[in-house]
Amino acid sequence: MAATLQGKRVAFLATDGVEEVEYVQPRQAVEQAGATAELVSIKPGKITSFEHLDPSTTYEVDVSAADADPARYDALVLPGGVANPDFLRTDSDAVRFVKSFFDAGKPVGVICHGPWTLVEADVVRGRRLTSWPSLRTDLVNAGAEWVDEQVVTDNGLVSSRKPDDLPAFCAKIVEEFAEGRH
């Protein structure tokens, strides 16, 4: 039987520069499993996703990180893109929002360049995870064990390397989010 996320609410934290497929496919996966998804960003209004380095689609923000209540959400997804996590990690409200999920033991999915925000939130120490290869040194320096695998799960933290890993990533976040707190 497939995992169900009926009644669960999942936050997607992203801003301008988010990688289109890394936002859209995980969102579709959790919604198809029954969850309600909301886009949380560092600014109200709209954000623009990218396909690699080219602007793609705009998305309406549901709530700003400054106004978002982490207690309303059961899980968090941090899509990648190069610019997106770089902007997020410099925003104190976004970093606080991310850290609150780890403090509460709630599951988190992160892909590609997304772990940059985790480094800023100081939540990777002692954890095993993967990312886009260029983040390896940053993650190791922050105390993580970095591995080059399609999808890695560590106590509710699901990580993947790149868009090619999305099928495995999407399946694993649905499974982990269904399990709930870790």
mmCIF file of C-alpha atoms in Angstrom:
data_model
loop_
_atom_site.group_PDB
_atom_site.id
_atom_site.type_symbol
_atom_site.label_atom_id
_atom_site.label_comp_id
_atom_site.label_asym_id
_atom_site.label_seq_id
_atom_site.Cartn_x
_atom_site.Cartn_y
_atom_site.Cartn_z
ATOM 1 C CA MET A 1 0.000 0.000 0.000
ATOM 2 C CA ALA A 2 1.333 3.436 -0.914
ATOM 3 C CA ALA A 3 2.114 5.908 1.844
ATOM 4 C CA THR A 4 -0.596 8.457 2.460
ATOM 5 C CA LEU A 5 -0.163 12.029 3.578
ATOM 6 C CA GLN A 6 -3.868 12.684 4.067
ATOM 7 C CA GLY A 7 -4.345 15.541 6.529
ATOM 8 C CA LYS A 8 -0.672 16.556 6.502
ATOM 9 C CA ARG A 9 0.631 19.988 5.574
ATOM 10 C CA VAL A 10 4.026 20.325 3.859
ATOM 11 C CA ALA A 11 5.980 23.575 3.589
ATOM 12 C CA PHE A 12 8.137 24.201 0.531
ATOM 13 C CA LEU A 13 10.718 26.874 1.354
ATOM 14 C CA ALA A 14 11.959 28.583 -1.808
ATOM 15 C CA THR A 15 12.624 31.924 -3.441
ATOM 16 C CA ASP A 16 13.760 33.321 -6.760
ATOM 17 C CA GLY A 17 16.161 30.955 -8.490
ATOM 18 C CA VAL A 18 14.600 27.724 -7.252
ATOM 19 C CA GLU A 19 15.173 24.879 -9.717
ATOM 20 C CA GLU A 20 11.808 24.336 -11.454
ATOM 21 C CA VAL A 21 11.717 20.506 -11.420
ATOM 22 C CA GLU A 22 13.028 20.317 -7.855
ATOM 23 C CA TYR A 23 10.047 22.369 -6.706
ATOM 24 C CA VAL A 24 7.327 21.019 -9.011
ATOM 25 C CA GLN A 25 7.933 17.272 -8.873
ATOM 26 C CA PRO A 26 8.222 16.932 -5.059
ATOM 27 C CA ARG A 27 5.173 19.181 -4.644
ATOM 28 C CA GLN A 28 3.176 16.988 -7.047
ATOM 29 C CA ALA A 29 4.343 13.877 -5.182
ATOM 30 C CA VAL A 30 3.193 15.062 -1.754
ATOM 31 C CA GLU A 31 -0.081 16.451 -3.120
ATOM 32 C CA GLN A 32 -0.819 13.199 -4.966
ATOM 33 C CA ALA A 33 -0.226 11.399 -1.661
ATOM 34 C CA GLY A 34 -2.898 13.591 -0.059
ATOM 35 C CA ALA A 35 -0.922 16.412 1.580
ATOM 36 C CA THR A 36 -1.606 20.119 1.386
ATOM 37 C CA ALA A 37 1.485 21.964 0.136
ATOM 38 C CA GLU A 38 2.281 25.621 0.742
ATOM 39 C CA LEU A 39 5.020 27.797 -0.690
ATOM 40 C CA VAL A 40 6.897 29.696 2.009
ATOM 41 C CA SER A 41 9.383 32.335 0.856
ATOM 42 C CA ILE A 42 11.515 35.190 2.108
ATOM 43 C CA LYS A 43 9.177 37.715 0.492
ATOM 44 C CA PRO A 44 5.458 37.896 -0.211
ATOM 45 C CA GLY A 45 4.106 37.976 -3.753
ATOM 46 C CA LYS A 46 5.633 35.774 -6.430
ATOM 47 C CA ILE A 47 8.902 33.957 -6.985
ATOM 48 C CA THR A 48 10.496 32.935 -10.273
ATOM 49 C CA SER A 49 11.789 29.419 -10.764
ATOM 50 C CA PHE A 50 14.648 28.596 -13.101
ATOM 51 C CA GLU A 51 15.498 25.799 -15.493
ATOM 52 C CA HIS A 52 19.221 25.676 -14.799
ATOM 53 C CA LEU A 53 20.242 29.315 -15.418
ATOM 54 C CA ASP A 54 17.168 30.471 -17.333
ATOM 55 C CA PRO A 55 14.058 32.024 -15.736
ATOM 56 C CA SER A 56 11.067 29.722 -16.072
ATOM 57 C CA THR A 57 7.753 30.054 -14.206
ATOM 58 C CA THR A 58 6.405 32.333 -11.498
ATOM 59 C CA TYR A 59 4.645 30.940 -8.419
ATOM 60 C CA GLU A 60 2.441 32.678 -5.878
ATOM 61 C CA VAL A 61 3.871 32.657 -2.352
ATOM 62 C CA ASP A 62 1.418 31.439 0.294
ATOM 63 C CA VAL A 63 3.203 32.963 3.286
ATOM 64 C CA SER A 64 6.504 34.668 4.081
ATOM 65 C CA ALA A 65 9.021 32.922 6.318
ATOM 66 C CA ALA A 66 8.688 35.845 8.745
ATOM 67 C CA ASP A 67 4.956 35.132 9.117
ATOM 68 C CA ALA A 68 4.970 31.336 8.752
ATOM 69 C CA ASP A 69 4.241 29.287 11.859
ATOM 70 C CA PRO A 70 6.363 26.113 11.694
ATOM 71 C CA ALA A 71 3.899 24.403 14.053
ATOM 72 C CA ARG A 72 1.299 24.433 11.222
ATOM 73 C CA TYR A 73 3.433 22.081 9.119
ATOM 74 C CA ASP A 74 4.204 18.379 9.373
ATOM 75 C CA ALA A 75 7.216 18.411 7.045
ATOM 76 C CA LEU A 76 9.507 20.664 5.017
ATOM 77 C CA VAL A 77 11.010 20.474 1.523
ATOM 78 C CA LEU A 78 14.008 22.536 0.447
ATOM 79 C CA PRO A 79 14.394 22.428 -3.336
ATOM 80 C CA GLY A 80 17.688 23.440 -4.900
ATOM 81 C CA GLY A 81 18.825 25.691 -7.673
ATOM 82 C CA VAL A 82 22.029 27.642 -7.163
ATOM 83 C CA ALA A 83 20.575 31.065 -6.318
ATOM 84 C CA ASN A 84 17.593 29.874 -4.239
ATOM 85 C CA PRO A 85 19.454 28.416 -1.218
ATOM 86 C CA ASP A 86 22.056 31.164 -1.401
ATOM 87 C CA PHE A 87 19.287 33.748 -0.896
ATOM 88 C CA LEU A 88 17.566 31.608 1.764
ATOM 89 C CA ARG A 89 20.667 31.085 3.883
ATOM 90 C CA THR A 90 21.157 34.839 4.240
ATOM 91 C CA ASP A 91 17.608 35.384 5.521
ATOM 92 C CA SER A 92 17.336 34.950 9.300
ATOM 93 C CA ASP A 93 13.602 34.156 9.157
ATOM 94 C CA ALA A 94 14.181 31.373 6.608
ATOM 95 C CA VAL A 95 17.046 29.922 8.647
ATOM 96 C CA ARG A 96 14.953 30.016 11.835
ATOM 97 C CA PHE A 97 12.060 28.350 9.983
ATOM 98 C CA VAL A 98 14.328 25.512 8.814
ATOM 99 C CA LYS A 99 15.913 25.018 12.232
ATOM 100 C CA SER A 100 12.513 24.718 13.891
ATOM 101 C CA PHE A 101 11.732 21.551 11.902
ATOM 102 C CA PHE A 102 14.893 19.876 13.159
ATOM 103 C CA ASP A 103 14.267 21.050 16.736
ATOM 104 C CA ALA A 104 10.778 19.480 16.560
ATOM 105 C CA GLY A 105 11.998 16.230 14.945
ATOM 106 C CA LYS A 106 9.862 16.799 11.856
ATOM 107 C CA PRO A 107 10.930 15.222 8.545
ATOM 108 C CA VAL A 108 12.761 17.340 5.982
ATOM 109 C CA GLY A 109 13.557 16.696 2.320
ATOM 110 C CA VAL A 110 16.426 18.541 0.639
ATOM 111 C CA ILE A 111 17.892 18.232 -2.841
ATOM 112 C CA CYS A 112 20.814 19.527 -4.900
ATOM 113 C CA HIS A 113 22.065 22.905 -3.549
ATOM 114 C CA GLY A 114 19.315 22.983 -0.879
ATOM 115 C CA PRO A 115 21.640 21.855 1.959
ATOM 116 C CA TRP A 116 23.347 25.258 1.971
ATOM 117 C CA THR A 117 20.430 26.476 4.065
ATOM 118 C CA LEU A 118 20.869 23.491 6.407
ATOM 119 C CA VAL A 119 24.519 24.451 6.918
ATOM 120 C CA GLU A 120 23.469 27.978 7.894
ATOM 121 C CA ALA A 121 20.859 26.564 10.300
ATOM 122 C CA ASP A 122 23.621 24.413 11.875
ATOM 123 C CA VAL A 123 21.602 21.191 11.610
ATOM 124 C CA VAL A 124 23.916 18.879 9.623
ATOM 125 C CA ARG A 125 26.506 18.079 12.296
ATOM 126 C CA GLY A 126 26.666 14.312 12.810
ATOM 127 C CA ARG A 127 24.221 13.603 9.970
ATOM 128 C CA ARG A 128 24.759 11.562 6.823
ATOM 129 C CA LEU A 129 23.526 13.234 3.631
ATOM 130 C CA THR A 130 24.160 13.955 -0.023
ATOM 131 C CA SER A 131 23.893 17.010 -2.264
ATOM 132 C CA TRP A 132 25.113 18.487 -5.512
ATOM 133 C CA PRO A 133 28.849 17.598 -5.487
ATOM 134 C CA SER A 134 30.048 21.202 -5.123
ATOM 135 C CA LEU A 135 28.505 21.387 -1.624
ATOM 136 C CA ARG A 136 30.533 18.434 -0.322
ATOM 137 C CA THR A 137 33.260 20.543 1.329
ATOM 138 C CA ASP A 138 30.728 22.930 2.904
ATOM 139 C CA LEU A 139 28.780 20.024 4.383
ATOM 140 C CA VAL A 140 31.877 18.203 5.648
ATOM 141 C CA ASN A 141 33.189 21.427 7.199
ATOM 142 C CA ALA A 142 29.803 21.818 8.934
ATOM 143 C CA GLY A 143 30.193 18.348 10.483
ATOM 144 C CA ALA A 144 28.170 16.180 8.100
ATOM 145 C CA GLU A 145 29.142 12.865 6.572
ATOM 146 C CA TRP A 146 28.751 13.477 2.829
ATOM 147 C CA VAL A 147 28.093 10.528 0.512
ATOM 148 C CA ASP A 148 27.524 10.302 -3.237
ATOM 149 C CA GLU A 149 24.257 8.354 -3.381
ATOM 150 C CA GLN A 150 20.944 8.864 -5.185
ATOM 151 C CA VAL A 151 18.926 9.279 -1.994
ATOM 152 C CA VAL A 152 20.048 9.239 1.631
ATOM 153 C CA THR A 153 17.840 9.072 4.714
ATOM 154 C CA ASP A 154 19.119 9.982 8.182
ATOM 155 C CA ASN A 155 16.582 10.138 11.004
ATOM 156 C CA GLY A 156 13.883 11.904 8.981
ATOM 157 C CA LEU A 157 16.262 13.922 6.772
ATOM 158 C CA VAL A 158 15.971 12.855 3.122
ATOM 159 C CA SER A 159 18.595 14.182 0.711
ATOM 160 C CA SER A 160 19.343 13.747 -2.981
ATOM 161 C CA ARG A 161 21.974 15.054 -5.394
ATOM 162 C CA LYS A 162 20.259 16.362 -8.533
ATOM 163 C CA PRO A 163 17.179 16.379 -10.764
ATOM 164 C CA ASP A 164 17.995 12.885 -12.091
ATOM 165 C CA ASP A 165 17.399 11.620 -8.526
ATOM 166 C CA LEU A 166 13.882 13.076 -8.312
ATOM 167 C CA PRO A 167 11.933 9.802 -8.728
ATOM 168 C CA ALA A 168 13.771 8.221 -5.775
ATOM 169 C CA PHE A 169 13.687 11.478 -3.784
ATOM 170 C CA CYS A 170 9.947 11.974 -4.265
ATOM 171 C CA ALA A 171 9.136 8.386 -3.252
ATOM 172 C CA LYS A 172 11.326 8.631 -0.145
ATOM 173 C CA ILE A 173 9.965 11.980 1.075
ATOM 174 C CA VAL A 174 6.407 10.671 0.810
ATOM 175 C CA GLU A 175 7.429 7.618 2.844
ATOM 176 C CA GLU A 176 9.300 9.622 5.503
ATOM 177 C CA PHE A 177 6.618 12.318 5.735
ATOM 178 C CA ALA A 178 4.001 9.592 6.260
ATOM 179 C CA GLU A 179 6.061 8.267 9.194
ATOM 180 C CA GLY A 180 5.978 11.692 10.829
ATOM 181 C CA ARG A 181 8.248 12.869 13.620
ATOM 182 C CA HIS A 182 11.557 11.121 14.125
#
